[in-house]
């Protein structure tokens, strides 16, 4: 699939104020600074679409980007950034929880994890929580350009082994780099395949 149009639509501090209608949404979640906003820019080939920063805690709202006038990419605030202060952390946690659990248009949640790191407790707990709530998700291992391909492969295998301890079936997963566009085609093809399934299901 190619992206022919990508437009910023709206930022919201409340999940119940997100766009109406029933276009499917693909949302990006993960720890602050893992590269959610950068990945949206990489997929859309528009470095200015989502705001990024080398300082964690840049995205604080739910941001909707309309793609090809048919579906949305959704940029969410990161979790687990304690420097924001307790009140802000709680607010963001509620926002994420509400979006993930209540947003009917949410079709797949991409959980981003840093490909360089050992499995982090906070991510494993979040993934566990998704499982308990039956949320469809996939994993994206980010920042692959920051180490050798061999190291990424090893870390991903290690991560999947860790997930196998709790999961009978592994989720779809992707390796990405927003620097050199690794994973772009695979992620967009996956979204395309899910969109097609939705369309087929709607016509039966
Ligand atoms: P919050 O909005 O704070 O939750 O962060 P985020 O997950 O949206 O991260 P963001 O995309 O703002 O990226 C954080 C930093 O990591 C920025 O300095 C990016 O340039 C850098 N970064 C993101 N993805 C990559 C990548 O694939 N490779 C490299 N080398 N740097 C990346
Ligand atoms: Mg961001």
Coordinates of C-alpha atoms and ligand atoms in Angstrom, one line a residue:
X1 CA 0.0 0.0 0.0
X2 CA 1.2 3.5 -0.7
X3 CA 0.2 6.5 1.3
X4 CA -1.2 9.2 -1.0
X5 CA -2.5 11.6 1.6
X6 CA -1.9 12.1 5.3
X7 CA -3.5 15.0 7.2
X8 CA -3.5 16.0 10.8
X9 CA -7.2 16.1 12.0
X10 CA -7.4 16.8 15.7
X11 CA -5.6 16.6 19.1
X12 CA -7.7 15.5 22.1
X13 CA -7.3 15.3 25.8
X14 CA -10.4 13.1 26.0
X15 CA -11.0 9.9 24.2
X16 CA -14.7 10.6 23.9
X17 CA -14.0 13.7 21.8
X18 CA -12.1 11.8 19.1
X19 CA -13.4 11.9 15.5
X20 CA -16.9 10.4 14.9
X21 CA -17.5 7.9 12.2
X22 CA -16.3 4.4 11.8
X23 CA -13.0 4.6 10.0
X24 CA -10.5 2.1 11.4
X25 CA -7.7 3.3 13.7
X26 CA -4.2 2.1 14.1
X27 CA -2.7 3.5 17.3
X28 CA 0.9 3.7 18.5
X29 CA 1.7 3.2 22.1
X30 CA 4.8 2.6 24.2
X31 CA 7.2 4.2 26.6
X32 CA 8.0 7.9 26.2
X33 CA 10.8 8.4 23.7
X34 CA 10.5 4.9 22.1
X35 CA 9.8 6.6 18.8
X36 CA 6.0 6.6 18.2
X37 CA 5.7 10.0 16.7
X38 CA 8.9 9.4 14.5
X39 CA 7.4 6.2 13.2
X40 CA 4.2 8.0 12.1
X41 CA 6.3 10.5 10.3
X42 CA 8.4 7.7 8.7
X43 CA 5.3 5.8 7.5
X44 CA 3.8 8.9 6.0
X45 CA 7.2 10.2 4.7
X46 CA 6.3 13.5 6.3
X47 CA 8.9 14.5 8.9
X48 CA 6.7 17.3 10.2
X49 CA 3.4 15.5 10.6
X50 CA 3.7 14.4 14.2
X51 CA 5.8 16.3 16.8
X52 CA 8.9 14.5 18.0
X53 CA 11.6 15.4 20.5
X54 CA 14.7 14.0 22.0
X55 CA 13.2 14.8 25.4
X56 CA 10.7 12.3 26.6
X57 CA 7.1 13.4 27.2
X58 CA 6.6 15.3 23.9
X59 CA 3.2 13.8 23.0
X60 CA 0.6 14.5 25.6
X61 CA -2.6 14.2 23.7
X62 CA -4.4 11.8 21.4
X63 CA -3.6 12.8 17.8
X64 CA -5.5 11.6 14.8
X65 CA -4.0 11.6 11.3
X66 CA -6.3 10.7 8.4
X67 CA -4.5 8.5 5.9
X68 CA -5.7 8.1 2.3
X69 CA -9.1 9.5 3.6
X70 CA -9.8 5.9 4.7
X71 CA -8.2 5.1 8.0
X72 CA -6.4 6.8 10.9
X73 CA -3.0 6.6 12.4
X74 CA -3.2 7.6 16.0
X75 CA -0.3 9.0 18.0
X76 CA -0.7 8.5 21.8
X77 CA 1.3 9.9 24.7
X78 CA 4.0 7.6 26.1
X79 CA 3.6 5.8 29.4
X80 CA 6.0 5.5 32.2
X81 CA 7.7 8.9 32.2
X82 CA 7.8 9.7 35.9
X83 CA 9.4 13.1 35.5
X84 CA 6.0 14.4 34.4
X85 CA 4.8 14.3 38.0
X86 CA 2.2 12.0 39.6
X87 CA -0.9 14.0 38.5
X88 CA 0.1 14.1 34.9
X89 CA 1.1 10.4 34.9
X90 CA -2.3 9.5 36.2
X91 CA -4.1 11.7 33.7
X92 CA -2.2 10.2 30.8
X93 CA -2.7 6.7 32.1
X94 CA -6.5 7.3 32.2
X95 CA -6.4 8.7 28.7
X96 CA -4.6 5.7 27.4
X97 CA -6.8 3.2 29.3
X98 CA -9.9 4.9 28.1
X99 CA -8.8 5.0 24.5
X100 CA -7.6 1.4 24.4
X101 CA -10.6 -0.1 26.2
X102 CA -13.4 2.1 24.9
X103 CA -12.5 3.3 21.5
X104 CA -14.5 1.0 19.1
X105 CA -12.7 2.2 16.0
X106 CA -9.4 1.1 17.5
X107 CA -8.5 -1.8 15.2
X108 CA -4.9 -2.6 16.1
X109 CA -2.6 -1.2 18.8
X110 CA 1.0 -1.2 17.9
X111 CA 3.1 -1.5 21.0
X112 CA 6.5 0.0 20.4
X113 CA 9.5 -1.3 22.3
X114 CA 13.2 -0.3 21.9
X115 CA 15.0 -3.0 20.0
X116 CA 18.2 -2.4 22.0
X117 CA 16.8 -3.1 25.5
X118 CA 16.1 -6.2 27.5
X119 CA 12.3 -6.8 27.9
X120 CA 11.2 -4.0 30.3
X121 CA 8.8 -4.8 33.1
X122 CA 6.5 -1.8 32.2
X123 CA 6.1 -3.0 28.6
X124 CA 5.5 -6.7 29.6
X125 CA 2.9 -5.6 32.1
X126 CA 1.2 -3.4 29.5
X127 CA 1.2 -6.3 27.0
X128 CA -0.2 -8.6 29.7
X129 CA -3.0 -6.1 30.4
X130 CA -3.8 -6.0 26.7
X131 CA -4.1 -9.7 26.7
X132 CA -6.4 -9.8 29.7
X133 CA -8.7 -7.3 28.0
X134 CA -8.6 -9.0 24.6
X135 CA -7.1 -6.0 22.8
X136 CA -5.7 -6.7 19.3
X137 CA -2.1 -5.7 19.1
X138 CA 1.2 -6.1 17.3
X139 CA 4.7 -5.3 18.5
X140 CA 7.2 -3.0 16.8
X141 CA 10.9 -3.1 17.8
X142 CA 12.2 0.4 17.1
X143 CA 15.5 2.1 16.5
X144 CA 17.0 -0.8 14.7
X145 CA 19.6 1.5 13.0
X146 CA 21.2 2.1 16.4
X147 CA 22.8 -1.4 16.5
X148 CA 23.9 -4.2 14.1
X149 CA 21.2 -6.3 12.4
X150 CA 22.6 -9.3 14.2
X151 CA 22.1 -7.7 17.6
X152 CA 18.6 -6.7 16.8
X153 CA 17.8 -10.2 15.6
X154 CA 19.1 -11.6 18.8
X155 CA 17.2 -9.2 21.0
X156 CA 14.0 -9.8 19.2
X157 CA 14.4 -13.6 19.5
X158 CA 15.0 -13.1 23.2
X159 CA 11.9 -10.9 23.6
X160 CA 9.7 -13.4 21.8
X161 CA 11.1 -16.2 24.0
X162 CA 10.1 -14.1 27.0
X163 CA 6.6 -13.6 25.6
X164 CA 6.2 -17.3 24.9
X165 CA 6.4 -17.9 28.7
X166 CA 2.9 -16.3 28.9
X167 CA 1.4 -16.5 25.4
X168 CA 0.5 -19.6 23.5
X169 CA 0.5 -17.6 20.3
X170 CA 2.8 -14.7 19.5
X171 CA 1.4 -11.4 18.2
X172 CA 2.5 -10.1 14.8
X173 CA 5.8 -8.2 15.1
X174 CA 7.9 -5.8 13.1
X175 CA 11.4 -4.4 13.2
X176 CA 11.6 -0.7 12.4
X177 CA 13.9 2.3 12.0
X178 CA 12.6 5.7 11.4
X179 CA 16.1 6.8 10.3
X180 CA 16.4 4.5 7.3
X181 CA 12.7 3.4 6.9
X182 CA 13.2 -0.2 7.9
X183 CA 9.9 -2.0 8.3
X184 CA 7.9 0.6 6.5
X185 CA 6.6 -1.7 3.8
X186 CA 5.8 -4.5 6.2
X187 CA 3.9 -2.3 8.6
X188 CA 1.8 -0.7 5.9
X189 CA 1.2 -4.0 4.2
X190 CA -0.1 -5.4 7.5
X191 CA -2.4 -2.4 8.0
X192 CA -3.6 -2.8 4.4
X193 CA -4.4 -6.5 5.0
X194 CA -6.4 -5.7 8.1
X195 CA -8.3 -3.0 6.3
X196 CA -9.1 -5.4 3.5
X197 CA -10.4 -8.0 6.0
X198 CA -12.6 -5.4 7.6
X199 CA -14.0 -4.4 4.2
X200 CA -14.7 -8.0 3.3
X201 CA -16.4 -8.7 6.6
X202 CA -18.6 -5.6 6.1
X203 CA -19.8 -6.9 2.7
X204 CA -20.7 -10.4 3.7
Ligands
LIG1 P1 6.8 10.8 23.5 O1 5.9 11.6 22.6 O2 7.6 11.6 24.4 O3 6.0 9.7 24.2 O4 7.9 10.0 22.6 P2 7.8 9.2 21.2 O5 7.7 7.8 21.5 O6 6.8 9.9 20.3 O7 9.3 9.4 20.6 P3 9.7 10.4 19.4 O8 9.2 9.9 18.1 O9 9.5 11.8 19.7 O10 11.3 10.1 19.3 C1 12.1 10.3 20.5 C2 13.6 10.4 20.0 O11 14.1 9.2 19.4 C3 13.8 11.5 19.0 O12 15.0 12.2 19.2 C4 13.9 10.7 17.7 O13 14.6 11.4 16.7 C5 14.6 9.4 18.1 N1 14.2 8.3 17.3 C6 12.9 7.8 17.1 N2 12.9 6.8 16.3 C7 14.2 6.6 15.9 C8 14.8 5.6 15.1 O14 14.2 4.7 14.5 N3 16.2 5.7 15.0 C9 16.9 6.6 15.6 N4 18.2 6.7 15.5 N5 16.3 7.6 16.4 C10 15.0 7.5 16.6
LIG2 MG1 5.4 11.3 20.6

